[in-house]
Coordinates of C-alpha atoms in Angstrom, one line a residue:
M209 CA -26.0 17.4 -32.0
L210 CA -26.7 21.3 -30.2
E211 CA -26.6 21.1 -26.7
I212 CA -28.5 23.4 -24.9
V213 CA -27.7 24.5 -21.8
F214 CA -31.3 26.4 -19.8
K215 CA -31.9 28.2 -16.6
D216 CA -32.1 25.8 -13.4
G217 CA -29.3 24.0 -15.4
S218 CA -31.1 21.5 -16.9
K219 CA -29.9 20.8 -20.8
K220 CA -30.6 18.9 -23.5
E221 CA -29.9 17.8 -27.5
F222 CA -31.1 18.3 -30.3
S223 CA -29.9 16.9 -34.1
E224 CA -30.3 19.9 -36.2
S225 CA -31.6 23.6 -36.3
I226 CA -35.1 23.8 -34.9
E227 CA -36.7 27.6 -34.0
V228 CA -37.0 28.3 -30.7
R229 CA -40.3 28.0 -30.4
E230 CA -40.6 23.8 -31.2
I231 CA -37.9 24.2 -28.5
F232 CA -40.1 25.5 -26.3
R233 CA -43.4 23.6 -27.3
K234 CA -41.7 20.2 -27.1
L235 CA -39.9 21.6 -23.1
G236 CA -44.0 22.0 -22.7
V237 CA -43.0 25.6 -21.8
K238 CA -46.8 27.7 -22.6
N239 CA -47.6 31.8 -23.0
A240 CA -43.4 32.3 -23.4
C241 CA -43.5 35.9 -25.1
A242 CA -40.0 35.9 -26.8
G243 CA -36.1 33.7 -25.5
K244 CA -33.5 34.5 -24.2
L245 CA -30.3 33.7 -26.1
D246 CA -27.1 33.7 -24.1
K247 CA -29.0 37.0 -22.9
K248 CA -29.9 37.7 -26.2
L249 CA -33.5 38.9 -26.4
V250 CA -34.5 37.4 -29.6
D251 CA -37.6 36.2 -31.3
L252 CA -39.9 32.6 -30.9
R253 CA -38.8 32.4 -35.1
T254 CA -35.6 32.2 -34.2
Q255 CA -33.5 30.1 -35.6
V256 CA -30.8 27.9 -33.4
N257 CA -27.5 26.1 -34.8
F258 CA -25.5 26.0 -32.3
D259 CA -24.7 25.2 -28.4
C260 CA -25.9 27.9 -27.0
K261 CA -27.9 29.2 -23.3
L262 CA -32.2 29.4 -23.7
E263 CA -34.8 31.0 -21.8
P264 CA -37.5 32.4 -22.2
V265 CA -39.2 35.7 -21.6
Y266 CA -43.3 36.0 -20.6
F267 CA -45.1 38.9 -20.0
D268 CA -44.8 39.5 -16.4
S269 CA -41.4 40.9 -17.1
L270 CA -40.6 43.9 -18.9
E271 CA -38.8 42.2 -21.2
G272 CA -41.6 40.1 -22.2
K273 CA -43.9 43.5 -21.7
K274 CA -42.3 45.4 -24.2
V275 CA -42.0 42.6 -27.1
Y276 CA -45.7 43.1 -26.9
W277 CA -46.2 46.3 -26.6
H278 CA -43.7 46.2 -29.6
T279 CA -46.2 44.6 -31.3
A280 CA -48.8 46.5 -30.1
S281 CA -47.2 49.6 -32.1
H282 CA -47.3 47.4 -34.5
I283 CA -50.9 47.2 -35.2
L284 CA -51.2 50.4 -34.6
A285 CA -49.0 51.8 -37.3
Q286 CA -50.9 49.1 -39.4
A287 CA -53.9 50.8 -38.6
V288 CA -53.1 55.0 -39.2
K289 CA -52.3 53.7 -42.7
N290 CA -55.1 52.4 -43.1
E291 CA -57.0 55.2 -41.9
F292 CA -54.8 57.8 -43.3
K293 CA -54.0 57.3 -46.1
Y294 CA -51.2 60.0 -46.9
S295 CA -50.2 59.5 -43.2
K296 CA -46.3 59.0 -42.9
L297 CA -44.2 56.7 -40.6
A298 CA -41.7 57.8 -38.1
I299 CA -40.7 56.2 -35.2
G300 CA -42.8 53.3 -32.8
P301 CA -40.8 52.3 -30.2
A302 CA -42.2 50.3 -26.8
I303 CA -41.1 52.1 -23.5
D304 CA -41.3 51.5 -19.3
N305 CA -45.3 52.1 -19.6
G306 CA -46.8 50.6 -23.0
F307 CA -46.0 52.3 -26.4
Y308 CA -45.9 55.1 -28.5
Y309 CA -46.1 55.9 -32.7
D310 CA -45.0 59.2 -34.2
F311 CA -46.7 59.7 -37.4
D312 CA -46.7 62.5 -40.4
L313 CA -50.1 64.2 -40.5
K314 CA -52.0 66.4 -42.3
S315 CA -53.8 67.1 -39.0
N316 CA -54.6 67.5 -35.5
L317 CA -56.1 64.2 -34.0
N318 CA -58.8 64.7 -31.9
K319 CA -60.7 61.8 -29.2
E320 CA -63.1 61.1 -32.3
D321 CA -59.8 60.0 -34.2
L322 CA -58.4 58.0 -31.7
S323 CA -62.0 56.0 -30.8
K324 CA -61.6 55.3 -35.3
L325 CA -58.4 54.3 -34.7
E326 CA -58.9 52.0 -32.1
N327 CA -62.0 50.9 -33.3
E328 CA -59.8 49.7 -36.9
V329 CA -56.7 48.0 -34.0
N330 CA -59.0 45.9 -32.5
K331 CA -60.1 44.8 -36.2
I332 CA -56.1 44.0 -36.4
I333 CA -56.5 42.1 -33.2
K334 CA -59.6 40.1 -34.1
E335 CA -57.6 39.2 -38.5
N336 CA -54.7 36.8 -36.3
L337 CA -52.7 38.7 -38.8
K338 CA -49.7 36.2 -39.1
I339 CA -46.5 38.1 -38.1
E340 CA -43.6 36.9 -39.9
R341 CA -39.7 38.5 -40.5
F342 CA -37.5 38.7 -43.6
V343 CA -34.7 40.6 -44.5
M344 CA -34.7 43.1 -48.1
K345 CA -30.7 44.1 -49.6
Y346 CA -29.8 48.0 -48.5
D347 CA -30.6 49.2 -52.0
E348 CA -34.7 47.6 -52.2
A349 CA -35.3 49.0 -48.5
V350 CA -34.6 52.7 -50.3
K351 CA -36.6 51.5 -52.9
F352 CA -39.0 50.0 -51.1
F353 CA -40.0 52.7 -49.8
E354 CA -38.8 55.8 -52.7
E355 CA -42.6 54.1 -54.0
K356 CA -44.7 54.3 -50.4
N357 CA -42.7 57.5 -49.9
E358 CA -41.8 57.3 -46.5
N359 CA -38.9 60.2 -46.2
Y360 CA -38.5 59.0 -42.5
K361 CA -37.7 56.3 -43.1
L362 CA -35.2 56.7 -45.6
E363 CA -33.6 58.9 -43.2
I364 CA -33.3 55.6 -40.1
L365 CA -32.0 54.0 -43.3
S366 CA -28.9 56.7 -44.1
E367 CA -27.8 57.3 -40.9
N368 CA -28.0 54.3 -39.1
L369 CA -27.9 50.7 -41.3
N370 CA -24.2 49.5 -43.0
K371 CA -25.8 50.0 -46.6
E372 CA -24.2 46.3 -47.5
E373 CA -25.9 44.7 -43.9
H374 CA -29.0 43.0 -45.4
V375 CA -32.3 45.0 -43.5
S376 CA -34.7 43.6 -41.0
F377 CA -38.0 44.1 -41.5
Y378 CA -41.1 42.5 -40.2
K379 CA -45.4 42.2 -41.8
Q380 CA -48.3 40.9 -40.7
G381 CA -51.6 41.5 -43.6
E382 CA -50.0 43.7 -46.1
F383 CA -48.5 46.4 -43.5
A384 CA -44.5 45.9 -43.8
E385 CA -42.4 48.2 -41.3
L386 CA -38.6 48.3 -40.0
C387 CA -37.4 46.7 -38.0
S388 CA -34.8 44.1 -35.5
G389 CA -37.7 43.7 -33.4
P390 CA -38.0 41.0 -31.4
H391 CA -41.9 40.5 -32.4
L392 CA -45.2 37.9 -31.0
L393 CA -46.7 35.5 -33.8
S394 CA -49.9 36.9 -34.8
T395 CA -51.9 40.2 -34.0
G396 CA -54.4 37.9 -32.3
E397 CA -51.5 37.4 -29.6
V398 CA -52.7 40.5 -29.1
G399 CA -55.4 41.0 -26.1
C400 CA -56.6 44.3 -26.3
I401 CA -55.4 47.7 -26.8
K402 CA -56.2 50.8 -25.9
L403 CA -55.4 54.0 -27.1
L404 CA -54.5 57.5 -24.4
N405 CA -54.1 59.8 -25.9
S406 CA -52.2 62.3 -28.4
T407 CA -49.7 64.8 -28.6
G408 CA -47.2 66.2 -30.6
A409 CA -43.5 66.1 -31.0
Y410 CA -40.3 66.9 -33.0
W411 CA -38.4 64.4 -35.0
R412 CA -35.5 62.9 -33.2
G413 CA -37.4 65.3 -30.3
N414 CA -35.5 68.1 -32.2
S415 CA -38.0 71.6 -32.2
K416 CA -36.3 72.2 -35.5
N417 CA -37.6 69.6 -37.4
K418 CA -41.4 68.7 -37.7
M419 CA -42.9 68.7 -35.9
L420 CA -45.2 64.7 -35.6
K421 CA -48.4 63.2 -33.5
R422 CA -47.0 61.1 -31.2
I423 CA -49.9 58.6 -30.0
Y424 CA -49.8 56.6 -27.0
G425 CA -51.2 52.6 -26.1
I426 CA -50.8 50.7 -24.5
S427 CA -51.9 46.4 -24.3
F428 CA -52.8 43.6 -22.6
Q429 CA -53.1 40.4 -22.3
N430 CA -57.1 40.1 -21.4
K431 CA -59.0 43.6 -20.9
K432 CA -59.0 42.5 -17.0
Q433 CA -55.3 43.5 -16.0
L434 CA -56.5 46.4 -19.1
K435 CA -59.0 47.6 -16.2
E436 CA -56.7 47.3 -13.8
Y437 CA -54.0 49.8 -15.2
L438 CA -56.2 52.4 -16.1
E439 CA -57.6 52.8 -13.0
N440 CA -53.6 52.7 -11.4
L441 CA -53.4 55.4 -13.9
E442 CA -56.7 57.2 -12.7
E443 CA -55.0 56.8 -9.1
A444 CA -51.5 58.6 -11.0
K445 CA -53.8 60.7 -12.3
K446 CA -54.9 62.3 -9.5
R447 CA -51.3 62.1 -7.4
D448 CA -49.5 64.0 -9.8
H449 CA -47.5 66.4 -9.2
N450 CA -47.7 68.6 -11.8
K451 CA -51.3 68.6 -10.8
L452 CA -51.7 67.9 -7.6
G453 CA -48.7 70.6 -5.8
R454 CA -51.1 73.1 -8.6
E455 CA -53.9 72.2 -6.9
L456 CA -52.3 72.6 -3.3
E457 CA -50.7 75.6 -4.0
F458 CA -47.1 74.6 -4.0
F459 CA -46.5 76.0 -7.6
T460 CA -47.1 77.6 -10.6
T461 CA -46.1 78.7 -14.1
V462 CA -46.3 81.4 -16.5
D463 CA -45.9 80.9 -20.1
Y464 CA -44.9 84.2 -19.9
I465 CA -42.1 83.3 -18.0
G466 CA -40.6 80.2 -19.7
Q467 CA -41.2 76.5 -19.6
G468 CA -39.4 74.9 -16.8
L469 CA -39.8 77.6 -14.7
P470 CA -41.7 77.3 -12.8
I471 CA -42.3 79.6 -9.3
L472 CA -42.2 78.3 -6.6
M473 CA -45.0 79.2 -3.6
P474 CA -45.3 80.0 0.2
K475 CA -46.1 76.0 0.2
G476 CA -43.3 74.7 -2.0
T477 CA -40.6 76.9 -0.6
K478 CA -41.7 76.4 2.8
V479 CA -40.8 72.2 1.8
M480 CA -37.9 73.4 0.3
Q481 CA -36.5 75.8 3.5
I482 CA -37.0 72.6 5.6
L483 CA -35.5 70.2 3.4
Q484 CA -32.5 72.5 2.8
R485 CA -31.5 73.1 6.6
F486 CA -32.4 69.5 7.4
V487 CA -29.3 69.1 4.6
E488 CA -27.4 71.2 5.1
D489 CA -26.6 70.7 8.9
E490 CA -26.6 67.1 8.3
E491 CA -23.7 67.7 6.3
E492 CA -21.9 69.8 8.3
K493 CA -22.6 67.1 11.4
R494 CA -20.4 64.9 8.3
G495 CA -17.3 67.2 8.3
Y496 CA -17.9 69.4 5.4
L497 CA -17.3 73.4 4.5
L498 CA -20.4 75.0 2.9
T499 CA -19.2 77.1 0.1
K500 CA -21.1 80.0 -1.9
T501 CA -20.0 80.4 -5.7
P502 CA -20.6 82.9 -8.9
L503 CA -23.9 81.1 -10.3
L504 CA -22.3 82.2 -14.3
A505 CA -18.5 82.4 -15.2
K506 CA -16.5 83.1 -18.4
K507 CA -15.8 80.3 -20.8
D508 CA -12.6 80.2 -20.1
L509 CA -13.6 78.0 -16.6
Y510 CA -15.8 75.2 -18.7
E511 CA -13.2 75.5 -21.4
I512 CA -11.0 73.8 -18.4
S513 CA -12.8 71.7 -16.7
G514 CA -13.9 70.2 -20.8
H515 CA -17.4 71.1 -20.4
W516 CA -17.5 73.8 -23.1
D517 CA -16.4 70.8 -25.3
H518 CA -18.6 67.9 -24.1
Y519 CA -22.0 70.5 -22.9
R520 CA -22.1 73.5 -24.6
D521 CA -25.3 71.9 -26.1
G522 CA -26.6 71.9 -22.2
M523 CA -25.6 75.3 -21.1
F524 CA -26.6 78.7 -21.3
V525 CA -23.8 80.8 -23.1
I526 CA -24.9 84.6 -22.9
N527 CA -22.6 87.1 -25.2
S528 CA -21.6 84.5 -27.6
D529 CA -22.5 87.5 -30.5
D530 CA -20.8 90.2 -29.7
K531 CA -17.3 90.3 -30.1
N532 CA -16.3 93.4 -27.2
K533 CA -17.2 91.1 -24.6
D534 CA -16.6 88.5 -22.1
V535 CA -18.6 85.0 -23.1
L536 CA -20.7 84.1 -20.1
A537 CA -22.8 80.9 -19.4
L538 CA -24.9 80.4 -16.5
R539 CA -23.2 76.7 -14.5
P540 CA -24.6 74.2 -15.3
M541 CA -22.5 72.5 -12.2
T542 CA -20.6 73.8 -9.1
C543 CA -17.3 71.9 -9.1
P544 CA -15.6 74.0 -12.0
F545 CA -16.4 76.6 -9.0
Q546 CA -15.4 74.7 -5.8
F547 CA -12.2 73.6 -7.0
Q548 CA -10.8 77.4 -6.9
V549 CA -11.7 76.8 -3.0
Y550 CA -8.5 74.0 -3.2
L551 CA -6.7 76.3 -5.3
N552 CA -6.8 79.3 -3.0
R553 CA -3.5 78.1 -1.5
S554 CA -0.9 74.9 -1.7
R555 CA -2.1 71.5 0.0
S556 CA -1.1 68.8 1.9
Y557 CA -2.1 65.4 2.3
R558 CA -3.0 66.5 5.7
D559 CA -5.7 68.4 4.3
L560 CA -7.5 66.1 2.3
P561 CA -10.0 64.9 2.4
M562 CA -11.4 68.0 1.9
K563 CA -14.7 68.0 1.3
L564 CA -16.8 70.9 0.3
N565 CA -20.8 71.1 0.2
E566 CA -23.3 74.6 -1.7
T567 CA -26.7 74.8 -2.4
S568 CA -26.3 75.2 -5.9
T569 CA -28.8 76.6 -8.0
L570 CA -28.6 75.8 -11.2
F571 CA -29.4 76.4 -14.9
R572 CA -29.6 73.8 -18.2
N573 CA -31.8 74.3 -21.1
E574 CA -33.8 71.1 -21.7
A575 CA -35.4 70.4 -24.6
S576 CA -39.3 71.4 -24.8
G577 CA -41.0 67.7 -24.7
E578 CA -38.4 67.1 -21.5
M579 CA -39.7 69.3 -19.5
H580 CA -42.0 68.0 -16.6
G581 CA -43.2 70.0 -14.0
L582 CA -40.9 70.6 -10.6
I583 CA -39.1 66.5 -12.1
R584 CA -37.1 68.4 -14.9
V585 CA -36.7 71.9 -15.4
R586 CA -34.7 74.8 -16.1
Q587 CA -33.2 76.5 -12.9
F588 CA -33.6 73.7 -10.0
T589 CA -31.4 73.5 -6.4
L590 CA -29.1 70.2 -6.0
S591 CA -28.0 69.3 -2.7
E592 CA -24.1 69.4 -4.8
G593 CA -21.1 68.3 -3.1
H594 CA -17.6 67.3 -4.2
I595 CA -14.9 65.9 -1.9
A596 CA -10.4 66.0 -2.7
C597 CA -9.2 62.4 -1.5
T598 CA -6.2 61.0 -1.9
P599 CA -6.6 57.3 -3.1
E600 CA -6.6 55.6 0.3
Q601 CA -9.1 58.0 1.6
L602 CA -11.5 57.5 -1.7
E603 CA -13.8 54.1 -0.5
K604 CA -14.3 55.6 2.7
E605 CA -15.4 58.5 1.2
F606 CA -17.0 57.1 -1.3
T607 CA -19.2 54.6 1.0
D608 CA -19.6 57.7 3.1
C609 CA -21.2 59.9 0.8
L610 CA -23.8 56.1 -0.1
D611 CA -24.9 56.5 2.8
L612 CA -25.7 60.2 3.4
A613 CA -27.2 59.4 0.4
N614 CA -29.4 56.2 1.2
F615 CA -30.6 58.5 5.1
M616 CA -31.5 61.0 4.0
L617 CA -34.1 58.2 1.4
E618 CA -34.8 57.3 4.9
K619 CA -35.6 59.7 6.1
L620 CA -37.6 61.3 3.5
G621 CA -39.8 57.4 3.1
L622 CA -38.2 56.8 -0.5
K623 CA -35.9 54.2 0.4
D624 CA -38.0 51.6 -0.6
D625 CA -38.8 53.3 -4.5
V626 CA -35.5 53.6 -5.9
F627 CA -33.2 51.2 -7.8
Y628 CA -29.1 51.4 -8.3
R629 CA -27.7 52.2 -11.1
L630 CA -24.0 51.7 -11.9
S631 CA -23.0 54.0 -14.9
K632 CA -20.0 53.6 -17.5
W633 CA -18.4 54.6 -20.2
D634 CA -19.4 54.0 -24.3
E635 CA -16.1 52.7 -24.7
N636 CA -17.8 52.5 -28.5
N637 CA -18.2 56.2 -28.6
K638 CA -15.0 57.7 -26.7
E639 CA -15.3 61.2 -28.3
K640 CA -17.8 61.7 -25.6
Y641 CA -15.2 61.3 -22.6
I642 CA -11.5 62.2 -21.3
G643 CA -9.4 59.5 -20.8
D644 CA -8.3 56.0 -21.6
S645 CA -9.0 53.4 -21.9
E646 CA -7.0 51.6 -19.2
E647 CA -7.2 54.1 -16.4
W648 CA -12.0 54.5 -16.9
E649 CA -12.1 50.7 -16.2
N650 CA -9.3 50.8 -13.6
V651 CA -12.0 53.5 -11.8
Q652 CA -14.9 51.4 -13.1
N653 CA -13.2 48.6 -11.2
K654 CA -12.9 50.5 -8.1
M655 CA -16.2 51.9 -8.2
R656 CA -17.6 48.4 -8.3
D657 CA -15.5 47.2 -6.1
I658 CA -17.2 48.9 -3.5
L659 CA -20.0 49.0 -4.7
D660 CA -19.9 45.0 -3.7
K661 CA -18.6 45.8 -0.4
F662 CA -21.4 47.3 0.8
D663 CA -23.6 44.4 -0.6
L664 CA -25.8 47.0 -2.6
K665 CA -28.0 45.5 -5.4
Y666 CA -27.4 47.3 -8.9
E667 CA -27.1 47.4 -12.6
E668 CA -24.5 48.5 -15.4
V669 CA -25.2 50.6 -18.0
D670 CA -23.5 52.0 -20.4
G671 CA -22.7 55.6 -22.0
E672 CA -24.5 56.9 -18.7
A673 CA -21.4 57.8 -17.3
A674 CA -19.8 61.7 -16.9
F675 CA -17.8 62.7 -19.2
Y676 CA -15.4 62.9 -16.5
G677 CA -15.8 59.2 -14.8
P678 CA -18.2 57.2 -13.7
K679 CA -21.0 57.1 -11.2
L680 CA -24.0 55.5 -9.2
D681 CA -26.8 56.5 -10.1
I682 CA -29.5 56.6 -7.7
Q683 CA -32.4 56.3 -9.5
I684 CA -36.4 55.9 -9.2
K685 CA -39.7 56.7 -10.8
N686 CA -42.3 58.6 -10.5
V687 CA -46.1 58.2 -10.7
H688 CA -46.4 57.3 -14.0
G689 CA -43.4 55.5 -14.3
K690 CA -40.5 58.2 -16.4
E691 CA -37.3 57.5 -15.0
D692 CA -35.2 59.6 -13.3
T693 CA -32.2 60.0 -11.1
L694 CA -33.0 61.4 -7.8
I695 CA -28.9 61.1 -6.8
T696 CA -25.9 61.0 -7.9
I697 CA -22.0 59.8 -6.7
Q698 CA -19.8 60.2 -9.4
I699 CA -15.5 59.1 -8.7
D700 CA -13.5 62.2 -11.1
F701 CA -10.1 60.9 -12.0
Q702 CA -10.1 63.7 -14.7
L703 CA -10.8 67.2 -13.7
A704 CA -7.6 67.4 -10.9
K705 CA -5.5 67.3 -14.1
R706 CA -6.9 69.8 -16.4
F707 CA -7.1 72.7 -13.5
D708 CA -3.9 71.0 -11.7
M709 CA -5.0 70.6 -8.6
Q710 CA -2.4 68.8 -6.4
Y711 CA -0.9 68.0 -2.9
V712 CA 2.5 67.2 -1.5
D713 CA 2.1 63.7 0.2
I714 CA 4.0 62.0 2.7
N715 CA 7.1 61.2 0.7
N716 CA 6.5 64.7 -0.3
Q717 CA 5.7 63.5 -4.4
R718 CA 3.5 65.8 -6.1
Q719 CA -0.6 63.8 -6.2
Y720 CA -3.5 64.8 -7.8
P721 CA -6.4 63.9 -5.3
Y722 CA -9.2 62.2 -7.2
V723 CA -12.9 64.1 -6.6
I724 CA -16.3 62.6 -5.5
H725 CA -18.2 64.3 -6.9
R726 CA -21.8 64.0 -4.9
T727 CA -25.3 65.8 -4.2
S728 CA -27.0 63.9 -1.1
L729 CA -30.4 64.7 -1.7
G730 CA -30.4 65.5 -5.5
C731 CA -32.2 67.7 -7.2
Y732 CA -34.7 69.7 -3.9
E733 CA -37.4 70.9 -7.3
R734 CA -37.4 66.8 -7.8
T735 CA -37.1 65.4 -3.7
L736 CA -40.3 68.2 -3.3
A737 CA -42.1 66.2 -6.5
L738 CA -42.1 63.3 -5.5
L739 CA -42.6 63.9 -2.1
I740 CA -46.7 65.5 -3.7
E741 CA -46.4 62.2 -5.6
K742 CA -45.4 59.6 -2.4
Y743 CA -48.6 61.1 -0.2
A744 CA -50.3 62.5 -2.1
G745 CA -49.8 65.3 -0.5
A746 CA -50.0 64.8 2.2
L747 CA -46.9 65.5 3.4
P748 CA -45.7 64.4 7.2
L749 CA -45.6 66.3 9.8
W750 CA -42.2 67.3 10.3
L751 CA -42.0 68.1 6.5
S752 CA -45.7 70.2 6.1
P753 CA -45.5 73.7 5.1
E754 CA -48.7 74.0 7.3
Q755 CA -48.9 71.4 10.0
V756 CA -52.1 73.9 12.4
R757 CA -54.6 74.9 11.4
I758 CA -56.4 76.6 14.1
L759 CA -60.4 76.7 12.7
I760 CA -62.1 79.2 14.8
L761 CA -66.4 79.0 15.4
N762 CA -66.6 83.0 15.4
E763 CA -65.3 86.0 14.6
S764 CA -65.1 87.0 18.1
L765 CA -62.4 84.4 18.4
Y766 CA -60.3 86.0 17.0
E767 CA -57.5 87.5 19.1
K768 CA -58.0 84.3 21.6
S769 CA -56.6 82.3 18.4
K770 CA -54.4 85.1 17.9
K771 CA -52.8 84.5 21.3
L772 CA -53.3 80.6 20.5
K773 CA -51.1 80.4 17.8
L774 CA -48.9 83.0 19.4
K775 CA -47.6 80.4 21.5
L776 CA -48.0 77.4 19.2
G777 CA -45.2 79.3 17.2
E778 CA -42.9 79.8 20.5
N779 CA -42.5 75.4 20.4
K780 CA -41.3 75.8 16.4
I781 CA -45.2 75.1 15.3
R782 CA -46.0 76.1 11.6
V783 CA -49.5 77.5 11.9
F784 CA -52.2 79.2 10.6
I785 CA -55.6 80.7 11.4
D786 CA -58.5 80.2 9.6
N787 CA -61.1 83.5 10.0
R788 CA -63.1 83.4 7.1
N789 CA -66.9 83.8 8.2
E790 CA -67.9 80.1 7.5
K791 CA -69.6 77.6 8.9
I792 CA -67.1 75.2 11.0
G793 CA -68.1 71.6 9.0
Y794 CA -66.7 74.5 5.9
K795 CA -64.0 74.7 7.5
I796 CA -63.0 71.2 7.9
R797 CA -63.1 70.0 4.6
Q798 CA -61.2 72.8 3.7
A799 CA -58.4 71.7 5.4
Q800 CA -59.3 68.0 4.4
L801 CA -58.6 69.1 1.2
D802 CA -55.7 70.7 2.3
K803 CA -54.1 68.1 3.8
I804 CA -53.5 69.9 7.1
P805 CA -52.3 67.4 10.1
Y806 CA -53.8 68.5 12.7
M807 CA -57.1 70.7 12.9
L808 CA -57.2 72.4 15.8
I809 CA -61.2 74.1 16.9
L810 CA -61.9 76.7 18.7
G811 CA -64.7 77.9 20.0
E812 CA -66.7 79.0 23.9
K813 CA -66.7 75.9 25.4
E814 CA -62.8 75.7 24.7
L815 CA -61.6 78.5 26.0
E816 CA -64.2 78.0 29.3
K817 CA -61.9 75.0 29.6
N818 CA -59.1 76.2 28.7
S819 CA -58.5 73.5 26.2
I820 CA -58.7 72.5 22.2
S821 CA -61.1 70.4 20.1
V822 CA -58.2 68.1 18.0
R823 CA -58.4 66.3 14.4
H824 CA -56.3 64.5 12.8
R825 CA -56.7 64.3 8.8
E826 CA -56.0 60.4 8.6
K827 CA -57.1 59.9 12.5
G828 CA -60.3 62.2 12.4
D829 CA -61.8 64.0 16.3
L830 CA -59.6 63.4 19.4
K831 CA -59.9 63.9 22.1
S832 CA -60.8 67.8 23.9
M833 CA -56.8 68.8 25.3
K834 CA -54.8 71.0 27.1
I835 CA -52.6 73.2 24.8
E836 CA -48.9 72.3 26.8
E837 CA -50.3 68.1 26.1
F838 CA -50.7 68.8 22.2
I839 CA -47.7 70.8 22.5
N840 CA -46.5 67.1 24.0
L841 CA -47.7 64.9 21.2
I842 CA -46.9 67.5 18.0
N843 CA -42.9 67.2 19.1
K844 CA -43.3 63.6 20.2
E845 CA -44.6 62.8 16.9
L846 CA -41.5 65.2 15.9
S847 CA -39.0 63.6 17.3
C848 CA -39.6 59.7 16.1

């Protein structure tokens, strides 16, 4: 007898081996995409022959959507093979907002090609082809792909599978694909597919490999869901900082300067300055000491820290081929530089915790395909800090770092948009890290205990730790659903030893401190990008680079407007004058498009009454008021 336990705690016994879909049928479960068998995602066609826990997975969950979207990627692959006879298949995963498939094609894809493929995709859906899983021996699988001249599949086979194992395939009609699944039961279960765009993508993300054609798509259960998605996608495009940030002149890029090297224009630079001053002032209140360290160093420094062995591919190295010069590298982080402050003299437990912060300019050699606007760049600015502390101080200092991060998120209005991740090491890939298993488990448990005491909801992910210790990553998604780390707090139990950073404890014994690596706001460029998207360019008043725009009715009022600007400036209000020879209606529309919080309309009538007409970007016309009254209005809003 088999005993199966369901999510609600109920149990049911079955006399013999049974498929997941049959179990769900007997229970009256409808519309499941897949099942979760002892927490592992499985096909509905999976045979159950042991006691287990089982729950249905639906389309309304991300796991369910990914089963659905992975099936759609196979339908796309079949359509491409039908339309382009000599195409070769690479990979086609489900992602968080749909799916893509990479193909080796002889020609570029245009809108007409995508339209033809979409028709072919929908034809395959209507055929309602049964999707079946089967296995081959490794040698048979190699022969199968050799006959089809599918060299990318052969490469995947040679690198990722044990040659003595059976290889998993999924088949629909005449099309068969190397895949571990799970998938839907037939192509007809996919309601509709929309192909979104086509781009280039290097095989394996490596610029040394061939450029392939990547097709992105999305699929849903019905056309209503697809319509809602496409409408949301259009709204996301409007908010995309890469478009809006350029239109509002926050930043620009220039081809001959280089990819991932944005030029911050006056508006963007002003917001960065506001954020930087806010962060540094708040950190000073919390006991941090500001440092300023070099932007580059000899490789010797990075060899001590371990970055040379574990992070060199992500660094910009200088003079590496010249034996007569020092090998230098632009810094990808600040920690080994700030450690020199600690090492400047002997330390006692009375010196701890030592809290150092820096607004750091850093350089990382990001892959070209990963870069996007201000979110992922090659030169960026970080609100970086390092805390050397005793084991007894670790919990409080880590908690204080988390409190600071949450304070910053609250002030920026991003608190409800983030989620938390405990990033652990991968015990199956130990060469990526320094330290032994016992040390890693000990520190990961310490971090977990702290997070649990903070009553924080978080997920645990293997393989995302820094090479020297686990970390709490505060994650966020941009308008397109792409996930990135915004803020990170790391516990480092290794680098103090590598740099011989010791202190004398209360018993006059020499000890190594823990080091907490943390950011309070994260990368300023990324934060600016997310703020542009969050507020659709209409930043909160305290962050707006231009808080007030004075609109004059005619040129004769320009001198008077300058006096008004001076008075507002004396009250630390950021103000500009629009003195163009344009109609007032045009100036108002332009100020609205520029997302200016307040517009002050200045005419002869207002001058006679010693007042100004006030307009708000959202509320429209406000009453006329004295200048002092307006200043009080602004200051009241800024104090909230």
